[in-house]
Coordinates of C-alpha atoms and ligand atoms in Angstrom, one line a residue:
M1 CA -75.6 87.0 39.2
T2 CA -75.0 90.0 36.9
K3 CA -73.0 93.0 38.1
L4 CA -75.8 95.5 38.2
E5 CA -78.9 93.5 39.2
G6 CA -81.4 95.8 41.0
K7 CA -79.7 99.0 39.9
V8 CA -81.3 101.8 37.8
A9 CA -79.2 103.8 35.3
V10 CA -79.9 107.0 33.4
V11 CA -77.9 107.3 30.2
T12 CA -78.1 110.7 28.5
G13 CA -77.9 110.9 24.8
A14 CA -78.5 107.1 24.4
S15 CA -80.4 107.2 21.1
K16 CA -77.3 106.5 19.1
G17 CA -73.5 106.3 19.1
I18 CA -71.5 105.7 22.3
G19 CA -74.6 106.3 24.6
A20 CA -76.6 103.5 22.8
S21 CA -73.8 101.0 23.4
I22 CA -73.5 102.1 27.0
A23 CA -77.2 101.6 27.6
K24 CA -77.2 98.1 26.1
H25 CA -74.1 97.1 28.1
L26 CA -75.5 98.3 31.4
A27 CA -78.8 96.5 30.7
A28 CA -76.9 93.3 29.8
E29 CA -75.5 93.4 33.3
G30 CA -79.0 93.6 34.9
A31 CA -79.5 97.4 35.3
A32 CA -82.9 98.9 34.3
V33 CA -82.0 101.7 31.9
V34 CA -83.5 105.0 31.0
V35 CA -82.5 105.8 27.4
N36 CA -82.6 109.6 27.2
Y37 CA -82.6 111.4 23.8
A38 CA -83.1 115.0 22.6
S39 CA -84.9 114.5 19.2
S40 CA -84.3 111.0 17.9
K41 CA -87.3 109.2 19.4
Q42 CA -87.0 106.4 16.8
G43 CA -83.4 105.7 17.7
A44 CA -84.1 105.7 21.4
D45 CA -87.1 103.4 21.0
R46 CA -84.9 101.0 18.9
V47 CA -82.4 100.8 21.7
V48 CA -85.2 100.1 24.2
D49 CA -86.6 97.4 22.0
E50 CA -83.2 95.7 21.7
I51 CA -82.7 95.8 25.4
I52 CA -86.2 94.3 26.1
S53 CA -85.8 91.7 23.4
A54 CA -82.6 90.6 25.1
G55 CA -84.6 90.2 28.4
G56 CA -83.7 93.5 30.0
K57 CA -85.6 96.5 31.3
A58 CA -85.6 100.0 29.6
I59 CA -87.7 103.0 28.8
S60 CA -87.0 106.0 26.6
V61 CA -87.5 109.6 27.9
Q62 CA -87.1 112.8 25.9
A63 CA -85.2 115.6 27.6
N64 CA -82.8 118.3 26.5
V65 CA -80.0 118.1 29.1
A66 CA -79.5 121.9 28.9
K67 CA -83.0 122.6 30.3
K68 CA -83.5 122.2 34.1
A69 CA -87.2 121.6 33.9
E70 CA -86.7 118.8 31.3
I71 CA -84.1 117.2 33.5
E72 CA -86.4 117.3 36.5
H73 CA -89.0 115.5 34.3
L74 CA -86.4 112.9 33.2
F75 CA -85.7 111.9 36.8
T76 CA -89.4 112.0 37.8
E77 CA -90.1 109.6 34.9
T78 CA -87.2 107.4 36.0
Q79 CA -88.4 107.3 39.6
Q80 CA -92.0 106.5 38.5
A81 CA -90.9 103.7 36.1
F82 CA -88.2 102.0 38.2
G83 CA -88.5 103.4 41.8
R84 CA -84.9 104.5 42.3
V85 CA -81.7 105.8 40.7
D86 CA -78.2 104.5 41.2
I87 CA -76.2 105.3 38.1
L88 CA -75.9 108.4 35.9
V89 CA -74.0 108.4 32.7
N90 CA -73.4 111.9 31.3
N91 CA -72.9 111.0 27.7
A92 CA -75.0 113.6 25.8
G93 CA -72.6 115.9 24.0
I94 CA -72.0 117.8 20.8
Y95 CA -68.8 118.6 19.0
E96 CA -68.2 121.4 16.5
F97 CA -64.9 122.5 15.1
S98 CA -63.9 126.0 14.1
P99 CA -60.8 128.1 13.6
I100 CA -60.6 131.2 15.9
E101 CA -61.7 133.6 13.2
D102 CA -65.1 131.8 12.8
I103 CA -66.0 131.2 16.4
T104 CA -69.4 132.7 17.2
E105 CA -71.3 133.3 20.4
A106 CA -73.7 130.5 19.3
H107 CA -70.8 128.1 18.7
F108 CA -69.6 128.8 22.3
H109 CA -72.9 128.7 24.1
Q110 CA -74.4 125.6 22.3
Q111 CA -71.4 123.5 23.3
F112 CA -71.0 124.8 26.8
D113 CA -74.8 124.6 27.4
I114 CA -75.0 120.9 26.5
N115 CA -71.6 119.6 27.4
V116 CA -71.0 121.5 30.6
L117 CA -74.3 123.0 32.0
G118 CA -76.2 119.9 30.9
L119 CA -73.8 117.6 32.8
I120 CA -74.2 119.8 35.9
L121 CA -78.0 119.9 35.7
T122 CA -78.3 116.1 35.4
S123 CA -75.7 115.5 38.2
Q124 CA -77.7 117.9 40.4
Q125 CA -80.9 115.9 39.9
A126 CA -79.1 112.5 40.3
V127 CA -77.7 113.6 43.6
K128 CA -81.2 114.5 44.8
H129 CA -82.5 111.0 43.8
F130 CA -79.6 108.7 44.9
D131 CA -80.5 107.2 48.3
S132 CA -78.2 106.6 51.3
A133 CA -76.4 103.8 49.4
G134 CA -74.9 106.6 47.2
G135 CA -74.4 106.2 43.5
S136 CA -72.0 106.4 40.6
I137 CA -71.8 109.2 38.1
I138 CA -69.8 108.6 34.9
N139 CA -68.9 111.5 32.7
I140 CA -68.0 111.0 29.0
S141 CA -65.3 113.5 28.5
S142 CA -62.7 113.2 25.6
I143 CA -59.0 112.9 24.9
V144 CA -59.3 116.5 23.5
S145 CA -59.4 117.9 27.1
T146 CA -55.6 117.3 27.2
L147 CA -54.7 116.7 23.6
A148 CA -56.1 120.1 22.6
P149 CA -56.1 119.7 18.8
P150 CA -56.3 122.8 16.6
N151 CA -59.7 124.2 15.5
A152 CA -61.2 122.7 18.6
S153 CA -60.6 125.3 21.3
I154 CA -64.3 125.5 22.4
Y155 CA -65.0 121.8 22.3
S156 CA -61.7 121.0 24.1
A157 CA -62.5 123.6 26.7
T158 CA -65.9 122.0 27.4
K159 CA -64.2 118.6 28.0
A160 CA -61.4 120.2 30.2
A161 CA -64.3 121.6 32.2
V162 CA -65.8 118.1 32.4
D163 CA -62.5 116.7 33.8
V164 CA -62.3 119.4 36.5
I165 CA -65.9 119.1 37.4
T166 CA -65.4 115.3 37.8
K167 CA -62.5 115.8 40.3
S168 CA -64.3 118.6 42.2
L169 CA -67.6 116.6 42.5
A170 CA -65.7 113.5 43.5
K171 CA -64.3 115.3 46.5
E172 CA -67.6 117.0 47.3
L173 CA -69.8 113.9 47.0
G174 CA -67.4 111.2 48.3
P175 CA -68.7 111.6 51.9
R176 CA -72.2 110.8 50.6
R177 CA -70.9 107.5 48.9
I178 CA -71.3 109.1 45.5
R179 CA -68.4 108.3 43.1
V180 CA -67.7 110.5 40.1
N181 CA -65.3 109.4 37.3
S182 CA -64.8 110.2 33.7
I183 CA -63.9 108.3 30.6
N184 CA -62.0 110.1 28.0
P185 CA -62.3 108.4 24.6
G186 CA -60.2 109.0 21.5
M187 CA -61.9 109.2 18.1
V188 CA -64.8 106.7 18.0
E189 CA -66.9 105.8 15.0
T190 CA -70.5 106.9 15.6
E191 CA -73.4 108.5 13.9
G192 CA -72.2 111.8 15.1
T193 CA -68.6 111.5 13.8
H194 CA -70.0 110.2 10.4
T195 CA -72.4 113.2 10.1
A196 CA -69.5 115.6 11.0
G197 CA -67.4 113.9 8.3
I198 CA -64.7 113.1 10.8
T199 CA -64.4 109.4 10.3
E200 CA -64.0 109.9 6.5
S201 CA -61.4 112.6 6.9
E202 CA -57.6 112.8 6.5
G203 CA -57.6 113.6 10.3
R204 CA -58.7 110.0 10.9
Q205 CA -55.7 108.6 9.0
Q206 CA -53.4 110.9 10.9
I207 CA -54.9 109.8 14.2
E208 CA -54.6 106.1 13.3
A209 CA -51.0 106.6 12.3
Q210 CA -50.3 108.2 15.8
T211 CA -52.3 105.6 17.7
P212 CA -50.2 102.7 19.2
L213 CA -53.1 100.3 18.6
G214 CA -53.4 101.6 15.0
R215 CA -57.2 102.2 14.7
I216 CA -60.0 104.4 15.9
G217 CA -62.5 103.1 18.4
Q218 CA -65.9 101.6 18.3
P219 CA -68.7 102.3 20.8
Q220 CA -68.2 98.8 22.3
D221 CA -64.6 99.8 23.1
I222 CA -66.0 102.3 25.6
A223 CA -69.1 100.7 27.1
P224 CA -67.5 97.9 29.2
A225 CA -65.5 100.5 31.1
V226 CA -68.7 102.3 32.0
V227 CA -70.1 99.0 33.4
F228 CA -66.9 98.7 35.5
L229 CA -67.2 102.3 36.9
A230 CA -70.9 101.8 37.5
S231 CA -70.4 98.5 39.5
S232 CA -69.0 97.7 42.9
D233 CA -65.8 96.4 41.1
S234 CA -64.7 100.1 41.2
A235 CA -66.0 100.7 44.7
W236 CA -62.8 102.6 45.8
I237 CA -62.3 104.5 42.6
T238 CA -63.4 108.1 42.4
G239 CA -62.2 111.4 40.7
E240 CA -60.4 109.4 38.0
T241 CA -60.2 110.1 34.3
L242 CA -59.8 106.9 32.3
Y243 CA -58.3 107.3 28.8
I244 CA -59.7 104.9 26.2
S245 CA -57.9 105.9 23.0
G246 CA -55.8 103.0 21.8
G247 CA -52.8 104.5 23.6
L248 CA -53.0 107.9 21.9
R249 CA -52.2 110.8 24.3
Ligands
LIG301 P1 -73.6 111.1 18.6 O1 -73.5 109.9 17.8 O2 -73.7 112.4 17.9 O3 -74.8 111.0 19.6 C1 -75.1 112.0 20.5 C2 -76.2 111.7 21.4 O4 -76.4 112.8 22.3 C3 -77.5 111.5 20.7 O5 -78.2 110.5 21.4 C4 -78.2 112.8 20.9 O6 -79.6 112.7 21.0 C5 -77.7 113.2 22.3 N1 -77.9 114.6 22.5 C6 -77.3 115.7 21.8 N2 -77.7 116.8 22.4 C7 -78.5 116.5 23.4 C8 -79.2 117.3 24.4 N3 -79.2 118.6 24.3 N4 -80.0 116.6 25.3 C9 -80.0 115.3 25.4 N5 -79.3 114.5 24.5 C10 -78.6 115.1 23.5 O7 -72.4 111.3 19.6 P2 -71.2 110.3 20.0 O8 -70.1 110.4 19.0 O9 -71.7 109.0 20.4 O10 -70.6 111.1 21.3 C11 -71.2 110.8 22.6 C12 -70.3 111.5 23.7 O11 -69.0 111.1 23.6 C13 -70.3 113.0 23.6 O12 -70.2 113.6 24.9 C14 -68.9 113.3 22.9 O13 -68.4 114.6 23.2 C15 -68.1 112.1 23.5 N6 -67.0 111.7 22.7 C16 -67.1 111.3 21.4 C17 -66.0 110.9 20.7 C18 -66.2 110.4 19.3 O14 -65.1 110.4 18.5 N7 -67.3 110.0 18.8 C19 -64.7 111.0 21.2 C20 -64.6 111.5 22.5 C21 -65.7 111.8 23.2 P3 -80.5 112.9 19.6 O15 -80.1 111.9 18.7 O16 -81.9 112.8 20.1 O17 -80.2 114.3 19.1

């Protein structure tokens, strides 16, 4: 028997990158998966096709995590398609880098709206939909929440907020059998980091030089830990932040 048979998972931002790998790993363990995306329908549908071809269950649903009405729709669609919700993976996120002189209100609000408000809105809906068996919320934070690199004050602040929300909600929701944990990856090669030019930068070489395991990560380095935190293997773990960064701190 697979670890997540009969469970239903919502993965935000699963059309590409880390989220796509998480969706496929959860489905491979038997979960029915809702592949959320903001604008990349094609990418999301490709992830759904791969899951179905491998014998799994999945649908794609468009929703901007920063919009309450769209998140309500995401969970209504989930309930209609699969009849329940057990797992929420808050993966959708954006990263923009800027020295202090160039920070704008838009730079601040876009990142906080998606990375922090979005995660709150999705968690709020998940809590409404989990049944008396509880549920598992897994937040994709980042090593930057404590590493605090230069030119990343706003992005790092969003992820520090994610870490403290994880701990606070774990205490608040534990009595309802809802576990809340975060995974804090180091640099991972994704569509997003390629577009931002990060994986081709000198910064990558510096990070690899400082990383005990000597390389940056791949999405499949992150996804198995999400399966662990979603499953009953982690039944007595809540409020934790798990660094997956090749040993870099
Ligand atoms: P990515 O390749 O850029 O993919 C981002 C995903 O988020 C896409 O599916 C995108 O959907 C979705 N998304 C963006 N804005 C959204 C919104 N408003 N509503 C719903 N979905 C939205 O990103 P990634 O590198 O895989 O990163 C994923 C997560 O890991 C982020 O939270 C990021 O902060 C975190 N992280 C990444 C790294 C890294 O080095 N890659 C390291 C640490 C932490 P569309 O394609 O439809 O826009």
